[in-house]
Coordinates of C-alpha atoms and ligand atoms in Angstrom, one line a residue:
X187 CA 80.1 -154.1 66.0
X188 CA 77.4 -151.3 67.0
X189 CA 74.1 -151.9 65.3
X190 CA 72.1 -148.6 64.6
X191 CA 68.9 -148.1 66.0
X192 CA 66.2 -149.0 63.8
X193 CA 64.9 -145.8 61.5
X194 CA 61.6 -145.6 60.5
X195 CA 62.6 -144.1 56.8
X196 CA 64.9 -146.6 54.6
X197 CA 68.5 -146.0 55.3
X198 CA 70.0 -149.7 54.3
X199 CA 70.9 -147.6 50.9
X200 CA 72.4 -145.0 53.2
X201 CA 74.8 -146.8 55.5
X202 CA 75.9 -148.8 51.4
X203 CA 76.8 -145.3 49.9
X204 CA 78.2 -143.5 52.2
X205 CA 79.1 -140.5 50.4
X206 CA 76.7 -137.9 49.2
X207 CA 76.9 -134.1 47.8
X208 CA 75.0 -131.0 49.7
X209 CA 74.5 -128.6 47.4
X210 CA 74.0 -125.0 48.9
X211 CA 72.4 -122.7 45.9
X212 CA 70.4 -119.5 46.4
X213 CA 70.6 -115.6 46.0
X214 CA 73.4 -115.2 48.6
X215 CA 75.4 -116.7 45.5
X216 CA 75.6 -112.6 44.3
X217 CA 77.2 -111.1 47.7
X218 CA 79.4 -114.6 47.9
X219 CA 80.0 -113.7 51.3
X220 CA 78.7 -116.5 53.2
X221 CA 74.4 -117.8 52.9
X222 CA 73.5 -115.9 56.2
X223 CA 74.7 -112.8 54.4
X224 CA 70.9 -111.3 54.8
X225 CA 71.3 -112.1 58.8
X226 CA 75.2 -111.3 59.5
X227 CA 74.3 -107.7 57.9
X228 CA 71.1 -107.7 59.0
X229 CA 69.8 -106.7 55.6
X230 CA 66.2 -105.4 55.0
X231 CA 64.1 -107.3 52.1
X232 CA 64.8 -104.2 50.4
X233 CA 68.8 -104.3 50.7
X234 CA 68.4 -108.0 49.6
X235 CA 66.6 -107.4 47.0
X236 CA 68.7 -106.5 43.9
X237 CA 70.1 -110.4 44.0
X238 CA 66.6 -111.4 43.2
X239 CA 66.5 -109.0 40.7
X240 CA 69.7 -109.7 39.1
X241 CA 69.8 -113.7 39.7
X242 CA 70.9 -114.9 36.5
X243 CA 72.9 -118.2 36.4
X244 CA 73.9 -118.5 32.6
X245 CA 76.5 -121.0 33.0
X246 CA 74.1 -123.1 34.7
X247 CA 74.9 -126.5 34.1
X248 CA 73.6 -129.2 36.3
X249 CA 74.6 -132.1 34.0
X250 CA 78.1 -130.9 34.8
X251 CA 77.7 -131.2 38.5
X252 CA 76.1 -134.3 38.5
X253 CA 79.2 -135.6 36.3
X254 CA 81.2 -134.0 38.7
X255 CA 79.5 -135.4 42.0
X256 CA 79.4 -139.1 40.3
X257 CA 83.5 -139.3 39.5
X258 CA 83.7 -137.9 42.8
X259 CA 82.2 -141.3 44.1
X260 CA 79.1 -139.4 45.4
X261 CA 76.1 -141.5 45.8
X262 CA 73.7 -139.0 46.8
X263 CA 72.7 -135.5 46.3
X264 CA 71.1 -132.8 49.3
X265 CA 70.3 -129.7 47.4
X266 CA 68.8 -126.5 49.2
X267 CA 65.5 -126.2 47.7
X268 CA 64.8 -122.9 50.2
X269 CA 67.7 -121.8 52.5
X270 CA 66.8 -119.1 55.1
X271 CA 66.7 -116.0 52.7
X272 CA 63.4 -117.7 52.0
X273 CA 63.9 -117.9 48.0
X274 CA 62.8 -121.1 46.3
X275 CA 65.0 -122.7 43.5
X276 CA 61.6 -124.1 42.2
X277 CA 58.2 -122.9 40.6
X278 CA 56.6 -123.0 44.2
X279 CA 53.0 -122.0 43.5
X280 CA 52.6 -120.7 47.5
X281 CA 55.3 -117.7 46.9
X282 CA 56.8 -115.4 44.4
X283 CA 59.8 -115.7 46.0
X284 CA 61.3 -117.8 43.5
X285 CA 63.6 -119.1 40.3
X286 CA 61.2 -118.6 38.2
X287 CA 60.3 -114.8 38.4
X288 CA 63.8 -114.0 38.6
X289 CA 65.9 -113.2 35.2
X290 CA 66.5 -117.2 34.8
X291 CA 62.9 -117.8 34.4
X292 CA 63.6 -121.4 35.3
X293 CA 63.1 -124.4 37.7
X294 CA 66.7 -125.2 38.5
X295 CA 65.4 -128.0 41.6
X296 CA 63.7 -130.2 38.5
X297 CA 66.9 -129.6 36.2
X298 CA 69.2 -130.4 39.4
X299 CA 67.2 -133.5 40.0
X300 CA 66.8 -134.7 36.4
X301 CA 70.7 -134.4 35.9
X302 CA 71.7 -136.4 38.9
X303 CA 69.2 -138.8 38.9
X304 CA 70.0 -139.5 35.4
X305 CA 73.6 -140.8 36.7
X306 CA 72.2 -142.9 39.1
X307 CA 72.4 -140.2 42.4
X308 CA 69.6 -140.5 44.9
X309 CA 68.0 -137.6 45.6
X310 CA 67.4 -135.4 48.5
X311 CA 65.9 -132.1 49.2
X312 CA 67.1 -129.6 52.1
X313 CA 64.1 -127.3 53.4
X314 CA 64.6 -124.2 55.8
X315 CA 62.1 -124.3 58.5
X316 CA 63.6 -120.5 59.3
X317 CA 62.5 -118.3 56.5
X318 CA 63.5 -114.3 56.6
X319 CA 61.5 -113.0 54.0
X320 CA 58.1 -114.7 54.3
X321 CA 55.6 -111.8 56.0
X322 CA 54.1 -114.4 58.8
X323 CA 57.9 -115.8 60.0
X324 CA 58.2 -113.8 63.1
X325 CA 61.0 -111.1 63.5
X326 CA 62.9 -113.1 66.9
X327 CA 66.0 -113.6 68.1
X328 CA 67.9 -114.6 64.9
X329 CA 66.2 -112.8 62.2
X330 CA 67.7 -110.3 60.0
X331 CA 65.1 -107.4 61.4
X332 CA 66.3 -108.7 65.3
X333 CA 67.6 -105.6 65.5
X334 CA 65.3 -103.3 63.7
X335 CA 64.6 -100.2 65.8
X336 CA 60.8 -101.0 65.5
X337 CA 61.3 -104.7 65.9
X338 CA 57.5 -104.7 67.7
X339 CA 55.6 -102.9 65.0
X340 CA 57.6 -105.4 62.4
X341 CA 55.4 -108.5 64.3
X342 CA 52.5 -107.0 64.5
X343 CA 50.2 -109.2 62.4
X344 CA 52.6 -112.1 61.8
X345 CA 51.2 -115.5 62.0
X346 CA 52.9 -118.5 63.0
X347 CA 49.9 -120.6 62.0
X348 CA 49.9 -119.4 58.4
X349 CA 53.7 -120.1 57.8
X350 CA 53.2 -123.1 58.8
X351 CA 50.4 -123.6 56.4
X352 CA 53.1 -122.6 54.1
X353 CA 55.6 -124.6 54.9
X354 CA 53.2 -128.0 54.9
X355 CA 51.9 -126.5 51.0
X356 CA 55.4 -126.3 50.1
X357 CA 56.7 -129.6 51.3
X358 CA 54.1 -130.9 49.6
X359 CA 54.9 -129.8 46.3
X360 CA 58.7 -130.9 46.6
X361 CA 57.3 -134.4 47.7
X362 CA 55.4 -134.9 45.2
X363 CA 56.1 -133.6 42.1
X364 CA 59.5 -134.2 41.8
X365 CA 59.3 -137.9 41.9
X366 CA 61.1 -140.2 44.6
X367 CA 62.6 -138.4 47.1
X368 CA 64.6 -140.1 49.4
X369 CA 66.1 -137.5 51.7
X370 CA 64.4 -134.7 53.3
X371 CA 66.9 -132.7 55.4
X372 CA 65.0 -129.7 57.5
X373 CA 66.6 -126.8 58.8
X374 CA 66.8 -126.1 61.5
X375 CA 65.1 -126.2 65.4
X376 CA 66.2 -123.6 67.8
X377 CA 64.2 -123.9 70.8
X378 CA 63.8 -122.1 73.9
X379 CA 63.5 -118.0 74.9
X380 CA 62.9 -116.4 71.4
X381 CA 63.6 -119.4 69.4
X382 CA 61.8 -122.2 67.7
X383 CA 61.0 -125.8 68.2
X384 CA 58.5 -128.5 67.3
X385 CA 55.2 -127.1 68.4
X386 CA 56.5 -123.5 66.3
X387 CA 56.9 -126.0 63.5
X388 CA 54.2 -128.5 64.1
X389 CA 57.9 -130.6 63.5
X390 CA 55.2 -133.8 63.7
X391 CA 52.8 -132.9 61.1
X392 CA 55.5 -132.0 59.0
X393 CA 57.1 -135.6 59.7
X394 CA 53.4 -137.2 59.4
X395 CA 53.4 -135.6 56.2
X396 CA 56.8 -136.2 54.5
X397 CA 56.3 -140.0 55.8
X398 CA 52.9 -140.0 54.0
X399 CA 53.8 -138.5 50.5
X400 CA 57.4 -140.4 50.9
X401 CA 57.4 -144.3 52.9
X402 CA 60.7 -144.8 52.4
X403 CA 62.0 -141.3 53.0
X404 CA 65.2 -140.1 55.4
X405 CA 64.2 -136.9 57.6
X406 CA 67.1 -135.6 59.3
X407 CA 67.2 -134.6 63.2
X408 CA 66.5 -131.1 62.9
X409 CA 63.0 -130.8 63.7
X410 CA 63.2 -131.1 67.6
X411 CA 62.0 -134.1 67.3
X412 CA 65.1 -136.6 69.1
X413 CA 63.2 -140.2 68.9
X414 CA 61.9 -140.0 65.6
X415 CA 64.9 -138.7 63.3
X416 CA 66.0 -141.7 61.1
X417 CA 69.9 -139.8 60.4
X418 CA 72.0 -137.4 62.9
X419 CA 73.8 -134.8 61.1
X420 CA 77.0 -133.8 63.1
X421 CA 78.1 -130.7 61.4
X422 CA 81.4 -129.0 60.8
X423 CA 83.5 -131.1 63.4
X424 CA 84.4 -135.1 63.2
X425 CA 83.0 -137.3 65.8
X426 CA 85.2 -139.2 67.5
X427 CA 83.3 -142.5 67.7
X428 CA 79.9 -143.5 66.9
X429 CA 77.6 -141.1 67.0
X430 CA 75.1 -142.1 69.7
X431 CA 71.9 -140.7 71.3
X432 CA 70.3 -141.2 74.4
X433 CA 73.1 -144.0 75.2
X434 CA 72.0 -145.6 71.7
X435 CA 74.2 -145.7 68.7
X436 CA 72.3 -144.4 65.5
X437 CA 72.9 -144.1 61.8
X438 CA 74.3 -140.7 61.2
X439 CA 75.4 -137.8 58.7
X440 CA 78.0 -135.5 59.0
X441 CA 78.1 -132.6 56.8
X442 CA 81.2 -130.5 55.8
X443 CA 82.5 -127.5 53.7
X444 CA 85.3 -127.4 51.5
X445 CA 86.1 -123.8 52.5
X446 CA 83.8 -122.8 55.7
X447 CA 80.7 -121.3 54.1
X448 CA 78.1 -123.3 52.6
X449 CA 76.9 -121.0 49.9
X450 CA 79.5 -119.5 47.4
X451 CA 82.4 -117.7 49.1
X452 CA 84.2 -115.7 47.1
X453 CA 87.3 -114.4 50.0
X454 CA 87.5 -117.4 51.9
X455 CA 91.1 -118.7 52.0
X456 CA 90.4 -121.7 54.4
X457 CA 90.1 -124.5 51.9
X458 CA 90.9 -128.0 53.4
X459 CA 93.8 -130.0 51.7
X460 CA 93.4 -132.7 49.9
X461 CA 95.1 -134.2 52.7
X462 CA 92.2 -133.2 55.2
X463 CA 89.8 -133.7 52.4
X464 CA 90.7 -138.0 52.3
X465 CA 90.5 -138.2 55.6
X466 CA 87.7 -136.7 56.5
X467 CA 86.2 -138.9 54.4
X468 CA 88.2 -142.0 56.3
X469 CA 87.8 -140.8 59.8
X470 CA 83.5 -140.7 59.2
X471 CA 83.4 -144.3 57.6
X472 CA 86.1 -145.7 60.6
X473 CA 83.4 -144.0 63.3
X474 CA 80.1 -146.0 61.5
X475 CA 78.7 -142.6 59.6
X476 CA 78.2 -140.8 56.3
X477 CA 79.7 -137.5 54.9
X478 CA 78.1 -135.5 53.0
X479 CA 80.0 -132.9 51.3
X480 CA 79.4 -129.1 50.6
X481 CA 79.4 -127.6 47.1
X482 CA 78.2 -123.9 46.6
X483 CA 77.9 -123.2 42.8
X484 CA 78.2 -119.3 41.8
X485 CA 75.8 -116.9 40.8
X486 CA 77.2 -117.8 37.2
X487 CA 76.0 -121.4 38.0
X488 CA 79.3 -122.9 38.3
X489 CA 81.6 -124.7 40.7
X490 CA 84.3 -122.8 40.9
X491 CA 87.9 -124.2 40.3
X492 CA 88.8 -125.1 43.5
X493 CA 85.8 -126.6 43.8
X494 CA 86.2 -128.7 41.1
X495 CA 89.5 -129.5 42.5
X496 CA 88.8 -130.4 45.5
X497 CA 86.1 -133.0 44.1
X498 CA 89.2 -134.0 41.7
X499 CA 90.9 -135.3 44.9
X500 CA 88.4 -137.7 45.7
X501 CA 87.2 -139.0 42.0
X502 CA 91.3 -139.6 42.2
X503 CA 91.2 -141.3 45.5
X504 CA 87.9 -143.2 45.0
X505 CA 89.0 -145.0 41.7
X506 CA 91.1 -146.9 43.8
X507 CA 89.7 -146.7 47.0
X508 CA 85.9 -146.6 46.8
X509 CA 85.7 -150.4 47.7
X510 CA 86.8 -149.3 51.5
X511 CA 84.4 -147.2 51.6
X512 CA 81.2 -148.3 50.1
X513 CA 79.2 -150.5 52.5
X514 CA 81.8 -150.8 55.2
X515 CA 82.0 -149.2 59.2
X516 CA 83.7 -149.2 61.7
X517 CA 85.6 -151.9 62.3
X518 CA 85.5 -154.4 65.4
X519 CA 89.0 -154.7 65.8
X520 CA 91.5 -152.1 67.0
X521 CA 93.3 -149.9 64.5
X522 CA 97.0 -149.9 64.2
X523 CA 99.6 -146.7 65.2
X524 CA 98.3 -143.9 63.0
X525 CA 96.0 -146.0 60.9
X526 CA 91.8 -145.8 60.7
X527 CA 90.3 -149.0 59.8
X528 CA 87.0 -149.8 58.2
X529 CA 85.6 -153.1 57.5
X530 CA 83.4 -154.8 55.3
X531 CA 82.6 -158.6 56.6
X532 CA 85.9 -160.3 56.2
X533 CA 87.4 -157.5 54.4
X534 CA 89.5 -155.0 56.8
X535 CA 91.1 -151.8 55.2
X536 CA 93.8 -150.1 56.9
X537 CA 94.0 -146.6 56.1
X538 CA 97.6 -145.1 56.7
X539 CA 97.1 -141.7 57.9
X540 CA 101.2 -141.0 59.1
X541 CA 103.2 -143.4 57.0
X542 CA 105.9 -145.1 58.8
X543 CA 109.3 -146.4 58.3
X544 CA 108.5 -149.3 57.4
X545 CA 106.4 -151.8 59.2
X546 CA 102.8 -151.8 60.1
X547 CA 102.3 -153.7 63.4
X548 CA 98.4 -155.0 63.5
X549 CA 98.2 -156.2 67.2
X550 CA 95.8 -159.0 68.5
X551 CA 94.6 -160.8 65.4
X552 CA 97.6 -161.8 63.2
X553 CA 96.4 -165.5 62.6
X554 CA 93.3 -163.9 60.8
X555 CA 95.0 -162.0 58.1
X556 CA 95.2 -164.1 55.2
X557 CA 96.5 -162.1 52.8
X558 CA 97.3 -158.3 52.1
X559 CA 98.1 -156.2 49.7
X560 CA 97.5 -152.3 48.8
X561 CA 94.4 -151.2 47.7
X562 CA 95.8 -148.7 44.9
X563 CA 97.8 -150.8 43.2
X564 CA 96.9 -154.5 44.4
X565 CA 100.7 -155.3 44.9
X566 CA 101.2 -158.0 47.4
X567 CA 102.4 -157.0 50.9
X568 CA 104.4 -159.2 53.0
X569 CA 104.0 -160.2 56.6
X570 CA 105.2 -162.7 59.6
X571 CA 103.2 -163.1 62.7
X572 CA 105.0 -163.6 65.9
X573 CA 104.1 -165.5 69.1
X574 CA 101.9 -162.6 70.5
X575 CA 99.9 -162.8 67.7
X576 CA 101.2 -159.5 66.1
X577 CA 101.1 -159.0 62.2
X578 CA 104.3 -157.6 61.0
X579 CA 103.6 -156.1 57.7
X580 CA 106.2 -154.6 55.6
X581 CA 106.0 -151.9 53.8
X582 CA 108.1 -150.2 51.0
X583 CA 110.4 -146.8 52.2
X584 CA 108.5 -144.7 50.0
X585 CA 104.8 -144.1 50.6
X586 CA 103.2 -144.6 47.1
X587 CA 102.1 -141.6 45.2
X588 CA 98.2 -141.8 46.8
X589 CA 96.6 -139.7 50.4
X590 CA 96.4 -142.3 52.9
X591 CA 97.4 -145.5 51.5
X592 CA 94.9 -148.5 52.0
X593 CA 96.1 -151.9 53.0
X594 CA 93.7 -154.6 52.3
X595 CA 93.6 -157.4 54.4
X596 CA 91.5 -160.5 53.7
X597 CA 90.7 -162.4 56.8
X598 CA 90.4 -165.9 57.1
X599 CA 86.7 -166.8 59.0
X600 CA 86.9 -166.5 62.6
Ligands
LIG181 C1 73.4 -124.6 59.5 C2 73.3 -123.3 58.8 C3 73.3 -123.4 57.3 C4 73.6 -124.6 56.6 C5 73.4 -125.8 57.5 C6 74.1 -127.1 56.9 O1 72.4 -125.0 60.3 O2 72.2 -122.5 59.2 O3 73.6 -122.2 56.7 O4 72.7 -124.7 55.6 O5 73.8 -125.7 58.7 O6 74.2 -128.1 57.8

């Protein structure tokens, strides 16, 4: 069994839950045509500018979210309090550029948290450390101006020193006057010829900080700084194994889409199934990590249907199946044909991703299994064991009516 790395923030709450919400909300809600909308189209502040004026979320509701995220089996909640556009979801005293002055007129980051954290969701907070509307962020290689015919005359003036003066004001407030906070997920380090890194950042002061206001608190990897991240945050691909850094294995995050984009989508036709959706889910826990998956609610405030379908599949799944999830890994033992195993102690969970006629062969360590039986439904499974120490298990023609069927096997002590 790999044992993470010790991490410097508290994660023995992380590796338990195992499944969290990111929650992608800002102005590029209005063009729903991906959150880098202002870069892709390399926008000016002034082509940007009417979704500021016209932000107006009426159907806001983030008690409904929260409900959503809980049945879902979600443990923990990553919301965007500033994506890269630069606008703040809460009453930031250090900008204008924010919820508040817009037609809302609210705080949604205090209404998010109350709501989750009233149903028992940790809470975390995703920061940009790129920002494309503040006037000291520098015009470089990915900005929205990068192309600007008078990119030169655009940086005269800009100080790095000042945003980051900003930055350390604004983390500030989200750490401490939103009560505990125990994620804080920065975004993101880019370093080298026209990019960004730590000493851009001053990626250790902000740490020093978050650390100070926060003891307990997760920082993610993204600050350029490798040895010090407590969580790595694969994103948009599965890991095949246990995610490991500098030959160490290390607690770890992925984060995933149900569609592509994080931020509202409105075109985008590339939703996972609910197939994909299960075992994505499966395939993180079976490699040691966490997933943490990607909502992004309207301009009206909303998760849209599909949305709220896709989160259906998993409250469905997790009824039944949460136990083979919460506070197991990856398992010691090898997984059978087309199966992903995770384990908790003497608990082992088989997760049938191809369902075969009819037997389930679990090679190796048949005289451990005590018992099995499905997860769903609790029905007993039968099995022999021969003289090479195979478990035969059988299983009925007709894979029941759930994505990847579990089978629960309780081992006897080693
Ligand atoms: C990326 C993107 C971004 C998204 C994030 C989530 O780095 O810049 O839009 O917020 O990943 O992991």
């Amino acid at each position: 069994m790999y044992q993470p790395k010790p991490t410097k923030g508290k994660t023995d709450w992380f590796v338990q839950d195992r499944f969290g919400m990111f929650i992608h909300w800002g102005l590029y809600a209005l063009p729903a045509r991906h959150e880098w909308v202002k870069q892709r189209e390399e926008m000016t502040d002034e082509q940007y500018a009417p979704y500021f004026k016209y932000f107006n979320p009426v159907r806001f509701d983030p008690d409904r979210w929260a409900d959503l995220a809980a049945a879902a089996g979600m443990k923990y909640m990553v919301i965007t309090s500033k994506h890269h556009d630069g606008f703040c979801l809460w009453d930031s005293q250090y900008t204008d550029y924010k919820a508040t002055n817009t037609p809302w007129g609210g705080d949604l980051l205090k209404e998010v948290v109350r709501a989750f954290r009233e149903r028992g969701l940790k809470v975390g907070f995703y920061y940009s450390l790129i920002d494309w509307h503040h006037p000291d962020f520098p015009v470089d290689r990915i900005h929205a101006q990068r192309n600007h015919p008078e990119r030169a005359r655009l940086n005269e003036g800009r100080e790095m020193s000042r945003y980051r003066d900003y930055m350390k004001n604004q983390v500030r407030e989200l750490l401490t006057n939103y009560g505990k906070i125990d994620v804080i997920w920065y975004d993101f380090s880019y370093p080298g010829e026209g990019g960004k890194g730590r000493d851009d950042w001053d990626s250790e002061g902000l740490e020093a900080l978050s650390r100070s206001l926060q003891p307990d608190i997760i920082i993610n990897n993204r600050l350029d700084l490798p040895s010090s991240a407590d969580i790595y945050t694969p994103e948009q691909f599965q890991p095949r194994g246990w995610v490991h850094v500098d030959g160490e294995p290390v607690v770890w995050e992925t984060c995933q889409t149900f569609s592509g984009s994080w931020g509202y989508h409105r075109d985008e036709a590339t939703w996972k199934s609910p197939g994909q959706l299960i075992r994505m889910l499966v395939n993180t826990v079976a490699t040691g990590g966490n997933l943490l998956m990607n909502v992004g609610p309207t301009a009206r405030g909303e998760l849209d249907m599909r949305a709220e379908a896709a989160l259906g599949v998993y409250r469905d799944w997790m009824s039944q199946h949460g136990e083979a999830i919460y506070g197991c890994t990856a398992s010691v033992h090898k997984a059978p044909q087309d199966c992903r195993l995770t384990q908790n102690g003497d608990r082992l969970y088989a997760h049938i991703f191809a369902y075969p006629f009819k037997h389930l062969h679990i090679d190796g360590f048949g005289d451990r299994i005590d018992y099995a039986e499905f997860l769903h439904d609790g029905s007993e499974i039968h099995f022999s064991v021969d003289e090479e120490n195979t478990a035969r298990l059988e299983l009925p023609v007709v894979q029941p009516p759930v994505e990847a069927p579990v089978v629960k096997l309780y081992l006897k002590p080693a």
